[in-house]
Coordinates of N, CA and C in Angstrom, one line a residue:
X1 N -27.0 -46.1 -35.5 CA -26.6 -46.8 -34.3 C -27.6 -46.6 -33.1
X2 N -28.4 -45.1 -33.4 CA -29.2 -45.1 -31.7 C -30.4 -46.5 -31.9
X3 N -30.9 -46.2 -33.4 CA -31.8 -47.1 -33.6 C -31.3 -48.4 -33.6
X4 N -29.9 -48.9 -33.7 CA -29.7 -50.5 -32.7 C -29.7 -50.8 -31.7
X5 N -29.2 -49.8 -30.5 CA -29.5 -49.6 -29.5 C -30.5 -49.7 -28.8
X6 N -31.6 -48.9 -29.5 CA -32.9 -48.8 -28.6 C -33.6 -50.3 -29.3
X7 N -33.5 -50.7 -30.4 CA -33.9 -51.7 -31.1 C -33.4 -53.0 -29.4
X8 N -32.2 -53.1 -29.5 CA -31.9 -54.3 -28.7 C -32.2 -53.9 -26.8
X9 N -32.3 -52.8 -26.4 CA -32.5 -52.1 -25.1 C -34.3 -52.9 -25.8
X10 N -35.2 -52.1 -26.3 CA -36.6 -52.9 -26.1 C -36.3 -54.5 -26.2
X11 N -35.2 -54.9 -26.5 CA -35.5 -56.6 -27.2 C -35.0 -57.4 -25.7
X12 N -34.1 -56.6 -25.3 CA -33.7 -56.8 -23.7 C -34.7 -56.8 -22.4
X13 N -35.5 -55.6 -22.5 CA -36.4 -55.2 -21.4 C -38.1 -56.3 -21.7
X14 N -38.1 -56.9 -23.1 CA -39.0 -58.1 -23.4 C -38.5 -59.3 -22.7
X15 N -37.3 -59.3 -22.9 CA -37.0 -60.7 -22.4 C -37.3 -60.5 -21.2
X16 N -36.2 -59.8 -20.0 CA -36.9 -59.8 -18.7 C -38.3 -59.8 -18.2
X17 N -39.2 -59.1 -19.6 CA -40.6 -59.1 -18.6 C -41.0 -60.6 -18.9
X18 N -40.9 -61.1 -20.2 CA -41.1 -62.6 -20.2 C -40.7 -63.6 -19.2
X19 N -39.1 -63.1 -18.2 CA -38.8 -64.2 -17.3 C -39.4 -64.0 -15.7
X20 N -39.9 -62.5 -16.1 CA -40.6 -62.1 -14.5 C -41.8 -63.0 -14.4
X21 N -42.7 -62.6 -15.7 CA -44.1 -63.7 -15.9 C -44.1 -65.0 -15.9
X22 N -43.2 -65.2 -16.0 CA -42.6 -67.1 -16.1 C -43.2 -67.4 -14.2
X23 N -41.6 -66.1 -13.8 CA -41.4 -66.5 -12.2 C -42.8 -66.3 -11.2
X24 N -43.3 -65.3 -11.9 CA -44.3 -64.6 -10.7 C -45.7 -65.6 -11.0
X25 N -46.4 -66.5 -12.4 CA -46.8 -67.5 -12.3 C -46.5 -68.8 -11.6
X26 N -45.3 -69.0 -11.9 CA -44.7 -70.3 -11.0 C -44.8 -70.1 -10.1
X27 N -44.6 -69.1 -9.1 CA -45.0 -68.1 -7.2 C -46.1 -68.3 -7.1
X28 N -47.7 -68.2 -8.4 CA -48.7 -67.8 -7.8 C -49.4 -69.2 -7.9
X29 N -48.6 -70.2 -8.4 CA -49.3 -71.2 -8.2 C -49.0 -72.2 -7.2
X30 N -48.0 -71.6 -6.3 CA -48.2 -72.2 -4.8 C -48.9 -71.9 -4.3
X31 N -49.6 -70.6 -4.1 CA -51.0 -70.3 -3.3 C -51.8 -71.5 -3.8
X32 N -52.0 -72.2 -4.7 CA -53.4 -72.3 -5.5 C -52.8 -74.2 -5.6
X33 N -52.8 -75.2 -4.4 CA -52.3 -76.1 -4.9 C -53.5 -77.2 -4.8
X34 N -53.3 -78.3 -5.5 CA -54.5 -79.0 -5.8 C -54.4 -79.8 -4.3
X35 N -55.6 -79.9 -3.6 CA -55.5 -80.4 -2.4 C -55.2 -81.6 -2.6
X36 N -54.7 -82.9 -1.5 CA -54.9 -84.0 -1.3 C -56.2 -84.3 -0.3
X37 N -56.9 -85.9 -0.4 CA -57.5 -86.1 0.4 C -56.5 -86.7 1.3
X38 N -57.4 -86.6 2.9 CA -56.5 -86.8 3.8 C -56.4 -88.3 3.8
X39 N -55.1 -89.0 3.9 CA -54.4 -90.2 4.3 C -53.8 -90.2 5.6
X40 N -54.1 -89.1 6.5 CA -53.4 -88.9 7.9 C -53.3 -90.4 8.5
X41 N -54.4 -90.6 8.8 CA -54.5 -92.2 9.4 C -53.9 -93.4 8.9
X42 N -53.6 -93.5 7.9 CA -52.9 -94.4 6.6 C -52.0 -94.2 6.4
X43 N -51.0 -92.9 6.9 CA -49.5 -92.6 6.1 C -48.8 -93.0 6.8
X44 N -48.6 -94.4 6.6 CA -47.4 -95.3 7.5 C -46.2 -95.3 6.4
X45 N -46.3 -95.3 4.9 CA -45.3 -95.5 4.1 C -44.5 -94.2 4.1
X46 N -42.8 -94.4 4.2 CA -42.1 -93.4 3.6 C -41.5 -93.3 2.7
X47 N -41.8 -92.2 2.2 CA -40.9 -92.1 0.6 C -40.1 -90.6 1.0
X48 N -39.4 -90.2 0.0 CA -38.1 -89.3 0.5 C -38.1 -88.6 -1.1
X49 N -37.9 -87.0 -1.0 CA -38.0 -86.2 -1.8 C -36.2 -85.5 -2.0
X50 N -35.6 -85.9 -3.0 CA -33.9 -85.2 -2.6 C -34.2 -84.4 -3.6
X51 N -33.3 -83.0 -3.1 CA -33.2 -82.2 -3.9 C -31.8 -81.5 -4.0
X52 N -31.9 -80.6 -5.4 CA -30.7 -79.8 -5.4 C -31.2 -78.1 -5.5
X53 N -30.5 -77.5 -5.7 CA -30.5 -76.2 -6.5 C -31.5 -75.9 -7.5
X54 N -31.7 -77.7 -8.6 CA -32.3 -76.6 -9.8 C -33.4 -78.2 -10.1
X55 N -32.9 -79.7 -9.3 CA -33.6 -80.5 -9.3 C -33.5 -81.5 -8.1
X56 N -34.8 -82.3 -8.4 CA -35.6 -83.0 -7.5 C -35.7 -84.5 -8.2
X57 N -35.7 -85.0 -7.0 CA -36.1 -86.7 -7.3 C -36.8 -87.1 -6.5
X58 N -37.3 -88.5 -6.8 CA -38.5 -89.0 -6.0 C -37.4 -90.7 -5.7
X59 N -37.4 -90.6 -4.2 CA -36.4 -91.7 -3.8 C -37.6 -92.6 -2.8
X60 N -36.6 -93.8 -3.3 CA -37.7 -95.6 -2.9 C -36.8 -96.0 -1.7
X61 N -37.0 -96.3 -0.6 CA -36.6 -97.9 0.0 C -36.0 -99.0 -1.1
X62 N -35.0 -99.2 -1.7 CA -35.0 -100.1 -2.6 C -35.5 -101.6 -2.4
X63 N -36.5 -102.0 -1.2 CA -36.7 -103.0 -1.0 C -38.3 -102.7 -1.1
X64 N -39.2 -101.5 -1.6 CA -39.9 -101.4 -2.3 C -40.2 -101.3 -3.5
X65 N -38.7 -101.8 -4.5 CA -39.0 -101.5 -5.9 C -38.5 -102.9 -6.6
X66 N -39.8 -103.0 -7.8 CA -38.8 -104.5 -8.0 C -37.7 -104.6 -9.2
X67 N -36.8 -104.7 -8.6 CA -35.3 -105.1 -9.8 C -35.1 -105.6 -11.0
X68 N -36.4 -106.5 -11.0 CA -36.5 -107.4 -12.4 C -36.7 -106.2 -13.4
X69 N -37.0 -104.6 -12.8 CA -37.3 -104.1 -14.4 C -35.9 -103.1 -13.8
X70 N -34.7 -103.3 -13.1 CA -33.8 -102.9 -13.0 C -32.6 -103.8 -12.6
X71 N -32.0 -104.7 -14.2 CA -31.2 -105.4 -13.2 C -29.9 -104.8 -12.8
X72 N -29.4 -103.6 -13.4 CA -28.5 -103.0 -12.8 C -28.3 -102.7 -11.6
X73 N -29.1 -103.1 -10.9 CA -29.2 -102.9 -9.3 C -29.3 -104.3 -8.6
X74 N -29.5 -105.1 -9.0 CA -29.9 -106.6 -8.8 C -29.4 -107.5 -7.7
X75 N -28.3 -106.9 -7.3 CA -26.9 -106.9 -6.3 C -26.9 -106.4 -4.9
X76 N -28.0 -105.3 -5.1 CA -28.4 -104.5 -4.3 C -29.7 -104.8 -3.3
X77 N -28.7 -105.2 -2.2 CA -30.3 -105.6 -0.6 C -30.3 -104.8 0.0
X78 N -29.8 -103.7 0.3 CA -30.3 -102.3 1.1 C -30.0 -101.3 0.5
X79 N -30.3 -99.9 0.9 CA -30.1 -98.7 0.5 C -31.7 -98.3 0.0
X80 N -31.1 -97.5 -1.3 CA -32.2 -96.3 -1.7 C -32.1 -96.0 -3.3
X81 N -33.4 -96.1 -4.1 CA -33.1 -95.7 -5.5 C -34.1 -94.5 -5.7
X82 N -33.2 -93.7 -6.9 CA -33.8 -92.8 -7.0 C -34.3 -92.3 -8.6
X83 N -35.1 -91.8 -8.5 CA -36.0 -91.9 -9.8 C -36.0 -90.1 -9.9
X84 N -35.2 -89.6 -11.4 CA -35.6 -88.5 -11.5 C -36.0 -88.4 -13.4
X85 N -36.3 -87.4 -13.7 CA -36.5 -86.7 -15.6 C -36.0 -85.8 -15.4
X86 N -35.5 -86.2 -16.8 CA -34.8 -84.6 -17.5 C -34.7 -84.5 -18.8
X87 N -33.7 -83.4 -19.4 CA -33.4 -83.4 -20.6 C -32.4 -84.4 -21.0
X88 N -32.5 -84.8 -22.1 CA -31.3 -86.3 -22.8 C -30.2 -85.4 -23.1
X89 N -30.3 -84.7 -23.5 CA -28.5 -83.9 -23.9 C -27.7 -83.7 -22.5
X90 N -28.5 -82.8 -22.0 CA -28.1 -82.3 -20.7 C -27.7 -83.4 -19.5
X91 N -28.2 -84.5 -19.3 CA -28.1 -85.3 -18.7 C -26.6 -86.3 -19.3
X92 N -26.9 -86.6 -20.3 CA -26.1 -86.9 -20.8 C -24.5 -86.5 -21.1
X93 N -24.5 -85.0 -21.1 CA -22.9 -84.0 -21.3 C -23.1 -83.4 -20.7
X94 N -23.3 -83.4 -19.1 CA -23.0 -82.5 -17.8 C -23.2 -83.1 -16.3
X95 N -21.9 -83.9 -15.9 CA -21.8 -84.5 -14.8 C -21.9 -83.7 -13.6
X96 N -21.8 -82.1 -14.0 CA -21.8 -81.2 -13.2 C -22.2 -79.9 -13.8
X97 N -23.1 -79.2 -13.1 CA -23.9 -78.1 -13.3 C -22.9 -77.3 -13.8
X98 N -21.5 -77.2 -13.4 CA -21.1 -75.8 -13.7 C -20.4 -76.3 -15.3
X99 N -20.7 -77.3 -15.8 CA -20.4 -78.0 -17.1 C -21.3 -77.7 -18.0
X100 N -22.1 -77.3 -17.5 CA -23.6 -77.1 -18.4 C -23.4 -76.1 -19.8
X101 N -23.6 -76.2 -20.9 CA -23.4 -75.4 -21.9 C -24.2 -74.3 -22.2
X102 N -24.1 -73.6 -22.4 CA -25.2 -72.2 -22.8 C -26.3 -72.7 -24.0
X103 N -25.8 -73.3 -25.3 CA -26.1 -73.8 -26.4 C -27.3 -75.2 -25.6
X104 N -26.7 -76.1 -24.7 CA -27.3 -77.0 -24.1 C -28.5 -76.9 -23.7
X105 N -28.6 -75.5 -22.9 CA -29.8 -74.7 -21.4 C -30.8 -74.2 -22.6
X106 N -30.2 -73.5 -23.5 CA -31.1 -72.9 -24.3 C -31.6 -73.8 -25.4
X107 N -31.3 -75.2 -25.5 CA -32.1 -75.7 -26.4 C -33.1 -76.7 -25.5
X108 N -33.0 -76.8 -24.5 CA -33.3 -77.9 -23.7 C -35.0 -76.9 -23.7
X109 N -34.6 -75.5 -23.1 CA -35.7 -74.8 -22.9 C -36.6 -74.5 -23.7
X110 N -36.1 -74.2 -25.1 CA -36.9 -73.3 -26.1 C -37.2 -74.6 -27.4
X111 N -36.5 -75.6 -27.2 CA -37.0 -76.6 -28.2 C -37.3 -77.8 -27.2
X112 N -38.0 -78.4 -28.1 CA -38.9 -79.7 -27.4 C -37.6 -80.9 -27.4
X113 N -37.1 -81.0 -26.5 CA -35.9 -82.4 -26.8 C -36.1 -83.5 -26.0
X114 N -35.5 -84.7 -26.4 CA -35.9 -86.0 -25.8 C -35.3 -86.0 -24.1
X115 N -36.0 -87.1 -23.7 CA -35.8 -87.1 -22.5 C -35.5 -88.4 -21.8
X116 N -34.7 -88.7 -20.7 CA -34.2 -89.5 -19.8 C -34.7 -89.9 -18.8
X117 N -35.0 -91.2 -18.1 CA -35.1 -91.3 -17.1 C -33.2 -91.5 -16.1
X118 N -33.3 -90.9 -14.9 CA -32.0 -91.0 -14.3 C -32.4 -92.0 -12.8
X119 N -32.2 -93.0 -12.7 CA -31.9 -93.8 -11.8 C -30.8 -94.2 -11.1
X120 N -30.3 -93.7 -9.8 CA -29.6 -93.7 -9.0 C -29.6 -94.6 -7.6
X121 N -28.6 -95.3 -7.1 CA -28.6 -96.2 -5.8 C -27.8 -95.3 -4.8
X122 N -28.5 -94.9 -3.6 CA -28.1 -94.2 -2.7 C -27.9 -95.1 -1.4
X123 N -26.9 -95.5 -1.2 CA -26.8 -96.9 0.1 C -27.3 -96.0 1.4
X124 N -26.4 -94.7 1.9 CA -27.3 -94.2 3.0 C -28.2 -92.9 2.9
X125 N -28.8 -92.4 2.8 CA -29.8 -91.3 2.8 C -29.8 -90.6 3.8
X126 N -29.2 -90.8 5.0 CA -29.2 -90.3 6.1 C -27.7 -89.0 5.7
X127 N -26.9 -89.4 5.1 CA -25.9 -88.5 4.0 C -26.4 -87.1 3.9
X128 N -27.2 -87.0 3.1 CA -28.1 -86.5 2.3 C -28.9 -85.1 3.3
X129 N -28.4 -83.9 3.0 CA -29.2 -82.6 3.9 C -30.6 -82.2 3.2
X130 N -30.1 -82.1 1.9 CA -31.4 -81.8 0.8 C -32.1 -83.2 1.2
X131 N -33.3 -83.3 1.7 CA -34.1 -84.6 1.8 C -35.2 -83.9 2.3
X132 N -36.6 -84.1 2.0 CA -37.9 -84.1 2.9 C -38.4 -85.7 3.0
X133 N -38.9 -85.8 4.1 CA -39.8 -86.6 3.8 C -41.0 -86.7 3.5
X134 N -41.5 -88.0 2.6 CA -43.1 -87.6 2.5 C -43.9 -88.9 2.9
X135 N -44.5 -88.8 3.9 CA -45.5 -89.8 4.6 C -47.0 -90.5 3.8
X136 N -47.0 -91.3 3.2 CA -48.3 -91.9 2.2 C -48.8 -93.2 3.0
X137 N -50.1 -93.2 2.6 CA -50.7 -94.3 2.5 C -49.7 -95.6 1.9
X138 N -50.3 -97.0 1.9 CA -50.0 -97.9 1.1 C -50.0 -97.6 -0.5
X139 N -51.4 -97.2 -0.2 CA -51.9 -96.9 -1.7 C -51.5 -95.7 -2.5
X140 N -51.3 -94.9 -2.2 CA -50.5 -94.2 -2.6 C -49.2 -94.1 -2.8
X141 N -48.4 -94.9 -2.5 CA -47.2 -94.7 -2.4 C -46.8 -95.9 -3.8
X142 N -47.7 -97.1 -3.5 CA -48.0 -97.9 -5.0 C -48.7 -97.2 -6.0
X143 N -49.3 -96.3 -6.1 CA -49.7 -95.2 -7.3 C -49.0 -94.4 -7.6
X144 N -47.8 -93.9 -6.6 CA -46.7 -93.2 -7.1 C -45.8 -94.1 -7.8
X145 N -45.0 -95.3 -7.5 CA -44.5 -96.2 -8.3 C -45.1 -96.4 -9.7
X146 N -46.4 -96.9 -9.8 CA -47.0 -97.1 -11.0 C -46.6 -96.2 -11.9
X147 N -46.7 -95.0 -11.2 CA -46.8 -93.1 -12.3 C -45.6 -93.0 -12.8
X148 N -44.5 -93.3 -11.7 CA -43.1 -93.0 -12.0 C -42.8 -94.1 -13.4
X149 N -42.9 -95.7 -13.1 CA -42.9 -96.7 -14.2 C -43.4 -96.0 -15.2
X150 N -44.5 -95.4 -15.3 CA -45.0 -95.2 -16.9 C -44.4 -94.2 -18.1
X151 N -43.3 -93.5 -16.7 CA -42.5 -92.7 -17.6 C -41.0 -93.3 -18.3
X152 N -40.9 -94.7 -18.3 CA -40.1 -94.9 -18.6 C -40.8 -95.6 -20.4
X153 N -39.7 -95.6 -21.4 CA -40.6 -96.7 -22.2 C -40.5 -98.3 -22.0
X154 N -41.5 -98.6 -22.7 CA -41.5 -100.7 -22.2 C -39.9 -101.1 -22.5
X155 N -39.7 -100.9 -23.9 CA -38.3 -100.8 -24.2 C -37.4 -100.3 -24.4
X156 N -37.0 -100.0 -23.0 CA -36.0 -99.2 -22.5 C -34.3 -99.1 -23.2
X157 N -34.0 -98.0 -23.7 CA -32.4 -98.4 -23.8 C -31.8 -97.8 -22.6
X158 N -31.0 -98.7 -22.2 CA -29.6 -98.4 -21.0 C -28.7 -97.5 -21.5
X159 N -28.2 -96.2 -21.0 CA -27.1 -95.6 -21.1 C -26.2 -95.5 -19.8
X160 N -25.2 -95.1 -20.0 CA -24.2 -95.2 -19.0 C -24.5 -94.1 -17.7
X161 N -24.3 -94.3 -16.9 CA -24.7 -92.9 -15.9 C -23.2 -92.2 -15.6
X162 N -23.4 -91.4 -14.7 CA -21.9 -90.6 -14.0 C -21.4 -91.3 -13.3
X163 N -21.4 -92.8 -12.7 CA -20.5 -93.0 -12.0 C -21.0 -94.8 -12.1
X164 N -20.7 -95.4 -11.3 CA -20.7 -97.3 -11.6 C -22.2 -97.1 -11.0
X165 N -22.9 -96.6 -9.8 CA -24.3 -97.2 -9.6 C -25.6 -95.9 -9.8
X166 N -25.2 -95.6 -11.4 CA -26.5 -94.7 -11.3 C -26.4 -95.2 -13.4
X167 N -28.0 -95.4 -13.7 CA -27.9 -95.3 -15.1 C -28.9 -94.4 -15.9
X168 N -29.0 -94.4 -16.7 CA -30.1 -93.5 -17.6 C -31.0 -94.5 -18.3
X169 N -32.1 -93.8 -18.7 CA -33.2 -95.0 -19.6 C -34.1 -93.7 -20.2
X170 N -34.3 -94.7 -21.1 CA -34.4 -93.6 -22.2 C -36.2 -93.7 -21.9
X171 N -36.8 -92.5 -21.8 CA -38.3 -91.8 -21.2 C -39.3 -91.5 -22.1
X172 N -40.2 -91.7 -21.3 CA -42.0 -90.7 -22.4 C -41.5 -89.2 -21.9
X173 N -42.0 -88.2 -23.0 CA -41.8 -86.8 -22.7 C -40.8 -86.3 -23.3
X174 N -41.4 -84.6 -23.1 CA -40.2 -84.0 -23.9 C -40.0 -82.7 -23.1
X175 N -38.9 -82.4 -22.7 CA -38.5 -81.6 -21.8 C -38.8 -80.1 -22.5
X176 N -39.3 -79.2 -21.6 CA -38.9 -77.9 -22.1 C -39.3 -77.0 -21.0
X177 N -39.6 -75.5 -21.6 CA -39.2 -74.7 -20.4 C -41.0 -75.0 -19.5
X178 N -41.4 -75.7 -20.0 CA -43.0 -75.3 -19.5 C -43.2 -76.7 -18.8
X179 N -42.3 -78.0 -19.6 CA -42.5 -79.5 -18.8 C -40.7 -80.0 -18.7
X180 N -40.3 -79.4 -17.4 CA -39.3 -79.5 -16.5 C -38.9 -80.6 -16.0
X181 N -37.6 -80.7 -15.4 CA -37.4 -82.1 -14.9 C -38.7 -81.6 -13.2
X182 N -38.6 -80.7 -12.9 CA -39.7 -80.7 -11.2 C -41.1 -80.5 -11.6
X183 N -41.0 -80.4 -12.9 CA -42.4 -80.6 -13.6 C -42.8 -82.2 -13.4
X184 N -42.1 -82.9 -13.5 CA -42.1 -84.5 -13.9 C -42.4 -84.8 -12.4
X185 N -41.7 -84.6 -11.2 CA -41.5 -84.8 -10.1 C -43.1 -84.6 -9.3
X186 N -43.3 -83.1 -9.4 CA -44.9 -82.2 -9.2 C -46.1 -83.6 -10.1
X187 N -45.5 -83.5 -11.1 CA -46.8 -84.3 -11.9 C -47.2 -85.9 -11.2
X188 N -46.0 -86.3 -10.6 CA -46.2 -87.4 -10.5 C -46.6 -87.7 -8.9
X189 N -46.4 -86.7 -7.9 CA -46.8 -86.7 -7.0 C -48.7 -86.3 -6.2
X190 N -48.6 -85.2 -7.5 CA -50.1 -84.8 -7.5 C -50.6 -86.0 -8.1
X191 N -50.6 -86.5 -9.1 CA -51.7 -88.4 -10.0 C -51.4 -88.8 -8.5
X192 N -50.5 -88.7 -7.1 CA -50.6 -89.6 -6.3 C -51.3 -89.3 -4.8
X193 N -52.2 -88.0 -5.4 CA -53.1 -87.2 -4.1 C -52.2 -86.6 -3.7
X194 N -50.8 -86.3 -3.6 CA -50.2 -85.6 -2.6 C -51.0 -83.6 -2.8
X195 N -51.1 -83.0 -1.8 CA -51.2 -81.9 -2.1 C -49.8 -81.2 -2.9
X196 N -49.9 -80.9 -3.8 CA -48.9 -80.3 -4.8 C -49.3 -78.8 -5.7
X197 N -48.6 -77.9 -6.0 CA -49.1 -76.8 -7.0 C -49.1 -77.2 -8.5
X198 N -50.6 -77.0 -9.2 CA -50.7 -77.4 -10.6 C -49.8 -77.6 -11.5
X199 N -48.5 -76.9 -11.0 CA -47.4 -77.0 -12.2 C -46.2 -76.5 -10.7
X200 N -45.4 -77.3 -11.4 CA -43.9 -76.6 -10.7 C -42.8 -76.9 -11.4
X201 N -42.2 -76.2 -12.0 CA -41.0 -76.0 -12.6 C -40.0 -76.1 -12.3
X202 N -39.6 -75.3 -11.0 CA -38.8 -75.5 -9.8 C -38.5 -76.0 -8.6
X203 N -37.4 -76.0 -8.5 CA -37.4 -77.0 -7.1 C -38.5 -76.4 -5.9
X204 N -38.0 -75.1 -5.9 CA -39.0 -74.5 -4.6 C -40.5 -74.3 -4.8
X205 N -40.7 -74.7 -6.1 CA -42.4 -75.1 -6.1 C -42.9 -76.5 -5.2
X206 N -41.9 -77.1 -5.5 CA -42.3 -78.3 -4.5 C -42.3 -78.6 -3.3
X207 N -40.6 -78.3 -2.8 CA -40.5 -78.2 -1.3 C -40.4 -77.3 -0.3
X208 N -41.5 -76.6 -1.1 CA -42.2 -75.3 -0.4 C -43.4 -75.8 0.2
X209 N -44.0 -77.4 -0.9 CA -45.3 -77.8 -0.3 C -45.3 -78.7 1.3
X210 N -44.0 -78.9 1.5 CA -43.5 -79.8 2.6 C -43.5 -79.2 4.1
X211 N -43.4 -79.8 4.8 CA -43.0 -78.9 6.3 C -41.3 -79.0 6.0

């Protein structure tokens, strides 16, 4: 019996140092973020960063994005769409975090599983407390669209979303603990100069890079 004990006490005190090294990498690579060149003079465009607890999205003016490759929205002359990744299961059987399965979290992390694009219509944004803004160039802000599109596939399947004006599309990528849904979010803002940290897993890797 002592020898199960101490057997699962070492198997316990591994895991924690594995999730301290996780965190305390993910920490050290906000010191260390890849710079942007400056667009100060050029950042007339706004784009809007929402976040939660554990994820992030990259939200459009919906009268900067074009509809033909969303007709689910097609109806729609004002407001805000929002473009996030994640995992397909999880996305899929958990309309709410506290729904989340244990079996779910741990396969999403430790196995490679397919992944979703989540597109959502937000009519007011001004709602919304979790929000930064982020100020771009023209060009930039069309190099972030481009980045965002390429995660989707050409031939997309439609799934149902959580409620009448949000859907899913089926994504490039495979979620895990190392390429995150704020992995997706980080990646796609750094391909767009933003100053960003080489990797961010977490929400507060990112909108820690913000004022």
């Amino acid at each position: 019996m002592k020898k199960i004990l101490k057997y699962l006490f070492f198997l316990m005190a591994f895991a924690l140092l594995i999730v301290a090294f996780y965190f305390s990498i993910a920490y050290g690579f906000t010191f260390f973020p890849k710079k942007s060149i400056s667009h100060q003079n050029k950042a007339k465009e706004t784009v809007h960063i929402f976040y939660s607890n554990i994820h992030s999205d990259i939200v459009f003016n919906i009268k900067d994005i074009n509809l033909s490759n969303f007709p689910q929205f097609k109806e729609k002359k004002n407001g805000y769409l929002a473009f996030g990744w994640g995992d397909k299961e999880t996305y899929l059987t958990t309309p709410y975090i506290e729904d989340i399965k244990i079996s779910t979290s741990l396969k999403a992390l430790f196995i490679n599983t397919p992944s979703l694009m989540h597109v959502s219509y937000i009519p007011f944004i001004s709602r919304y407390k979790n929000i930064k803004i982020l100020k771009l160039s023209k060009r930039q802000k069309e190099h972030l669209k481009e980045s965002i599109m390429q995660s989707f596939w050409s031939q997309k399947k439609v799934y149902k979303g959580y409620g009448r004006e949000d859907f899913f599309y089926t994504a490039k990528g495979q979620y895990n603990f190392i390429n995150t849904c704020n992995t997706w979010t980080g990646d796609r803002l750094r391909e767009s100069n933003v100053t960003m940290p080489y990797w961010t897993p977490f929400v507060w890797s990112i909108t820690n890079s913000f004022p």
